[in-house]
Amino acid sequence: MRLQTISLAAALALGAAACTPAEQQEAEANAEVAGDRAGEVAAEAGEVIESGAMKAARAVEEGAGNVADHLEDNQAEAAAEGRPGAVDPDTEERVPAE
């Protein structure tokens, strides 16, 4: 929206500076095309940013899953050994303190 507002202001300024009606129309048309292109570029940049964020989120999710799996394995082993405070991941039961 901001780019289109700036483009509209540029079109009006160019139109006002042009001498003949034909020059004014050409200036307005050029400004409109530039505004449309700026909007397209901004939308494309938004898509690129969003896809990068999506990839980062997936990497974080995968990393968190790997950490959770590792911790679960450690807790299962600790619970099987009867270490106080450990939680059996299958039953959610904590090994009591001695």
JSON list of C-alpha atoms in Angstrom, two decimals:
[
{"chain": "A", "resi": 1, "resn": "MET", "atom": "CA", "xyz": [0.00, 0.00, 0.00]},
{"chain": "A", "resi": 2, "resn": "ARG", "atom": "CA", "xyz": [2.78, 2.42, 0.91]},
{"chain": "A", "resi": 3, "resn": "LEU", "atom": "CA", "xyz": [4.54, 1.80, -2.41]},
{"chain": "A", "resi": 4, "resn": "GLN", "atom": "CA", "xyz": [1.34, 2.50, -4.31]},
{"chain": "A", "resi": 5, "resn": "THR", "atom": "CA", "xyz": [0.81, 5.73, -2.35]},
{"chain": "A", "resi": 6, "resn": "ILE", "atom": "CA", "xyz": [4.35, 6.83, -3.13]},
{"chain": "A", "resi": 7, "resn": "SER", "atom": "CA", "xyz": [3.85, 5.88, -6.79]},
{"chain": "A", "resi": 8, "resn": "LEU", "atom": "CA", "xyz": [0.62, 7.87, -6.93]},
{"chain": "A", "resi": 9, "resn": "ALA", "atom": "CA", "xyz": [2.38, 10.89, -5.44]},
{"chain": "A", "resi": 10, "resn": "ALA", "atom": "CA", "xyz": [5.18, 10.49, -7.98]},
{"chain": "A", "resi": 11, "resn": "ALA", "atom": "CA", "xyz": [2.62, 10.29, -10.78]},
{"chain": "A", "resi": 12, "resn": "LEU", "atom": "CA", "xyz": [0.95, 13.47, -9.64]},
{"chain": "A", "resi": 13, "resn": "ALA", "atom": "CA", "xyz": [4.29, 15.26, -9.34]},
{"chain": "A", "resi": 14, "resn": "LEU", "atom": "CA", "xyz": [5.38, 14.11, -12.77]},
{"chain": "A", "resi": 15, "resn": "GLY", "atom": "CA", "xyz": [2.00, 15.02, -14.22]},
{"chain": "A", "resi": 16, "resn": "ALA", "atom": "CA", "xyz": [2.16, 18.48, -12.74]},
{"chain": "A", "resi": 17, "resn": "ALA", "atom": "CA", "xyz": [5.68, 19.02, -14.08]},
{"chain": "A", "resi": 18, "resn": "ALA", "atom": "CA", "xyz": [4.77, 17.95, -17.62]},
{"chain": "A", "resi": 19, "resn": "CYS", "atom": "CA", "xyz": [3.92, 20.75, -20.03]},
{"chain": "A", "resi": 20, "resn": "THR", "atom": "CA", "xyz": [1.33, 19.30, -22.40]},
{"chain": "A", "resi": 21, "resn": "PRO", "atom": "CA", "xyz": [-1.66, 17.04, -21.71]},
{"chain": "A", "resi": 22, "resn": "ALA", "atom": "CA", "xyz": [0.03, 14.29, -23.75]},
{"chain": "A", "resi": 23, "resn": "GLU", "atom": "CA", "xyz": [3.16, 14.56, -21.62]},
{"chain": "A", "resi": 24, "resn": "GLN", "atom": "CA", "xyz": [1.02, 14.51, -18.50]},
{"chain": "A", "resi": 25, "resn": "GLN", "atom": "CA", "xyz": [-0.77, 11.35, -19.62]},
{"chain": "A", "resi": 26, "resn": "GLU", "atom": "CA", "xyz": [2.52, 9.66, -20.52]},
{"chain": "A", "resi": 27, "resn": "ALA", "atom": "CA", "xyz": [4.02, 10.60, -17.15]},
{"chain": "A", "resi": 28, "resn": "GLU", "atom": "CA", "xyz": [0.97, 9.27, -15.32]},
{"chain": "A", "resi": 29, "resn": "ALA", "atom": "CA", "xyz": [1.03, 6.04, -17.34]},
{"chain": "A", "resi": 30, "resn": "ASN", "atom": "CA", "xyz": [4.74, 5.53, -16.63]},
{"chain": "A", "resi": 31, "resn": "ALA", "atom": "CA", "xyz": [4.21, 6.19, -12.93]},
{"chain": "A", "resi": 32, "resn": "GLU", "atom": "CA", "xyz": [1.31, 3.73, -12.85]},
{"chain": "A", "resi": 33, "resn": "VAL", "atom": "CA", "xyz": [3.41, 1.02, -14.50]},
{"chain": "A", "resi": 34, "resn": "ALA", "atom": "CA", "xyz": [6.24, 1.71, -12.05]},
{"chain": "A", "resi": 35, "resn": "GLY", "atom": "CA", "xyz": [3.79, 1.52, -9.14]},
{"chain": "A", "resi": 36, "resn": "ASP", "atom": "CA", "xyz": [2.36, -1.78, -10.36]},
{"chain": "A", "resi": 37, "resn": "ARG", "atom": "CA", "xyz": [5.85, -3.23, -10.76]},
{"chain": "A", "resi": 38, "resn": "ALA", "atom": "CA", "xyz": [6.86, -2.04, -7.29]},
{"chain": "A", "resi": 39, "resn": "GLY", "atom": "CA", "xyz": [3.82, -3.81, -5.87]},
{"chain": "A", "resi": 40, "resn": "GLU", "atom": "CA", "xyz": [4.72, -7.03, -7.71]},
{"chain": "A", "resi": 41, "resn": "VAL", "atom": "CA", "xyz": [8.31, -6.89, -6.46]},
{"chain": "A", "resi": 42, "resn": "ALA", "atom": "CA", "xyz": [7.12, -6.29, -2.89]},
{"chain": "A", "resi": 43, "resn": "ALA", "atom": "CA", "xyz": [4.74, -9.26, -3.10]},
{"chain": "A", "resi": 44, "resn": "GLU", "atom": "CA", "xyz": [7.52, -11.47, -4.47]},
{"chain": "A", "resi": 45, "resn": "ALA", "atom": "CA", "xyz": [9.87, -10.38, -1.69]},
{"chain": "A", "resi": 46, "resn": "GLY", "atom": "CA", "xyz": [7.16, -11.26, 0.83]},
{"chain": "A", "resi": 47, "resn": "GLU", "atom": "CA", "xyz": [6.87, -14.76, -0.62]},
{"chain": "A", "resi": 48, "resn": "VAL", "atom": "CA", "xyz": [10.64, -15.26, -0.47]},
{"chain": "A", "resi": 49, "resn": "ILE", "atom": "CA", "xyz": [10.73, -14.15, 3.16]},
{"chain": "A", "resi": 50, "resn": "GLU", "atom": "CA", "xyz": [7.79, -16.37, 4.07]},
{"chain": "A", "resi": 51, "resn": "SER", "atom": "CA", "xyz": [9.33, -19.44, 2.41]},
{"chain": "A", "resi": 52, "resn": "GLY", "atom": "CA", "xyz": [12.58, -18.82, 4.30]},
{"chain": "A", "resi": 53, "resn": "ALA", "atom": "CA", "xyz": [10.67, -18.56, 7.58]},
{"chain": "A", "resi": 54, "resn": "MET", "atom": "CA", "xyz": [8.84, -21.78, 6.76]},
{"chain": "A", "resi": 55, "resn": "LYS", "atom": "CA", "xyz": [12.13, -23.61, 6.20]},
{"chain": "A", "resi": 56, "resn": "ALA", "atom": "CA", "xyz": [13.55, -22.22, 9.45]},
{"chain": "A", "resi": 57, "resn": "ALA", "atom": "CA", "xyz": [10.44, -23.29, 11.37]},
{"chain": "A", "resi": 58, "resn": "ARG", "atom": "CA", "xyz": [10.67, -26.80, 9.95]},
{"chain": "A", "resi": 59, "resn": "ALA", "atom": "CA", "xyz": [14.34, -27.01, 10.95]},
{"chain": "A", "resi": 60, "resn": "VAL", "atom": "CA", "xyz": [13.51, -25.88, 14.49]},
{"chain": "A", "resi": 61, "resn": "GLU", "atom": "CA", "xyz": [10.65, -28.36, 14.67]},
{"chain": "A", "resi": 62, "resn": "GLU", "atom": "CA", "xyz": [12.89, -31.18, 13.46]},
{"chain": "A", "resi": 63, "resn": "GLY", "atom": "CA", "xyz": [15.64, -30.21, 15.90]},
{"chain": "A", "resi": 64, "resn": "ALA", "atom": "CA", "xyz": [13.19, -30.03, 18.80]},
{"chain": "A", "resi": 65, "resn": "GLY", "atom": "CA", "xyz": [11.84, -33.45, 17.85]},
{"chain": "A", "resi": 66, "resn": "ASN", "atom": "CA", "xyz": [15.36, -34.89, 17.84]},
{"chain": "A", "resi": 67, "resn": "VAL", "atom": "CA", "xyz": [16.07, -33.39, 21.27]},
{"chain": "A", "resi": 68, "resn": "ALA", "atom": "CA", "xyz": [12.76, -34.71, 22.62]},
{"chain": "A", "resi": 69, "resn": "ASP", "atom": "CA", "xyz": [13.54, -38.20, 21.29]},
{"chain": "A", "resi": 70, "resn": "HIS", "atom": "CA", "xyz": [16.99, -38.11, 22.90]},
{"chain": "A", "resi": 71, "resn": "LEU", "atom": "CA", "xyz": [15.58, -36.95, 26.25]},
{"chain": "A", "resi": 72, "resn": "GLU", "atom": "CA", "xyz": [12.84, -39.56, 26.13]},
{"chain": "A", "resi": 73, "resn": "ASP", "atom": "CA", "xyz": [15.42, -42.28, 25.50]},
{"chain": "A", "resi": 74, "resn": "ASN", "atom": "CA", "xyz": [17.49, -41.03, 28.44]},
{"chain": "A", "resi": 75, "resn": "GLN", "atom": "CA", "xyz": [14.45, -40.97, 30.73]},
{"chain": "A", "resi": 76, "resn": "ALA", "atom": "CA", "xyz": [13.36, -44.45, 29.64]},
{"chain": "A", "resi": 77, "resn": "GLU", "atom": "CA", "xyz": [16.83, -45.78, 30.41]},
{"chain": "A", "resi": 78, "resn": "ALA", "atom": "CA", "xyz": [16.97, -43.98, 33.76]},
{"chain": "A", "resi": 79, "resn": "ALA", "atom": "CA", "xyz": [13.50, -45.21, 34.75]},
{"chain": "A", "resi": 80, "resn": "ALA", "atom": "CA", "xyz": [14.39, -48.77, 33.73]},
{"chain": "A", "resi": 81, "resn": "GLU", "atom": "CA", "xyz": [17.47, -48.54, 35.97]},
{"chain": "A", "resi": 82, "resn": "GLY", "atom": "CA", "xyz": [15.30, -47.22, 38.80]},
{"chain": "A", "resi": 83, "resn": "ARG", "atom": "CA", "xyz": [17.06, -43.88, 39.15]},
{"chain": "A", "resi": 84, "resn": "PRO", "atom": "CA", "xyz": [15.05, -41.64, 41.49]},
{"chain": "A", "resi": 85, "resn": "GLY", "atom": "CA", "xyz": [13.29, -38.74, 39.77]},
{"chain": "A", "resi": 86, "resn": "ALA", "atom": "CA", "xyz": [13.29, -40.33, 36.32]},
{"chain": "A", "resi": 87, "resn": "VAL", "atom": "CA", "xyz": [9.98, -40.57, 34.47]},
{"chain": "A", "resi": 88, "resn": "ASP", "atom": "CA", "xyz": [9.03, -43.58, 32.39]},
{"chain": "A", "resi": 89, "resn": "PRO", "atom": "CA", "xyz": [7.89, -42.02, 29.06]},
{"chain": "A", "resi": 90, "resn": "ASP", "atom": "CA", "xyz": [5.41, -44.82, 28.41]},
{"chain": "A", "resi": 91, "resn": "THR", "atom": "CA", "xyz": [3.56, -44.58, 31.74]},
{"chain": "A", "resi": 92, "resn": "GLU", "atom": "CA", "xyz": [4.44, -41.02, 32.84]},
{"chain": "A", "resi": 93, "resn": "GLU", "atom": "CA", "xyz": [5.25, -42.50, 36.28]},
{"chain": "A", "resi": 94, "resn": "ARG", "atom": "CA", "xyz": [8.13, -41.02, 38.21]},
{"chain": "A", "resi": 95, "resn": "VAL", "atom": "CA", "xyz": [10.62, -43.28, 39.97]},
{"chain": "A", "resi": 96, "resn": "PRO", "atom": "CA", "xyz": [10.24, -42.44, 43.66]},
{"chain": "A", "resi": 97, "resn": "ALA", "atom": "CA", "xyz": [13.11, -41.10, 45.72]},
{"chain": "A", "resi": 98, "resn": "GLU", "atom": "CA", "xyz": [14.64, -43.63, 48.06]}
]
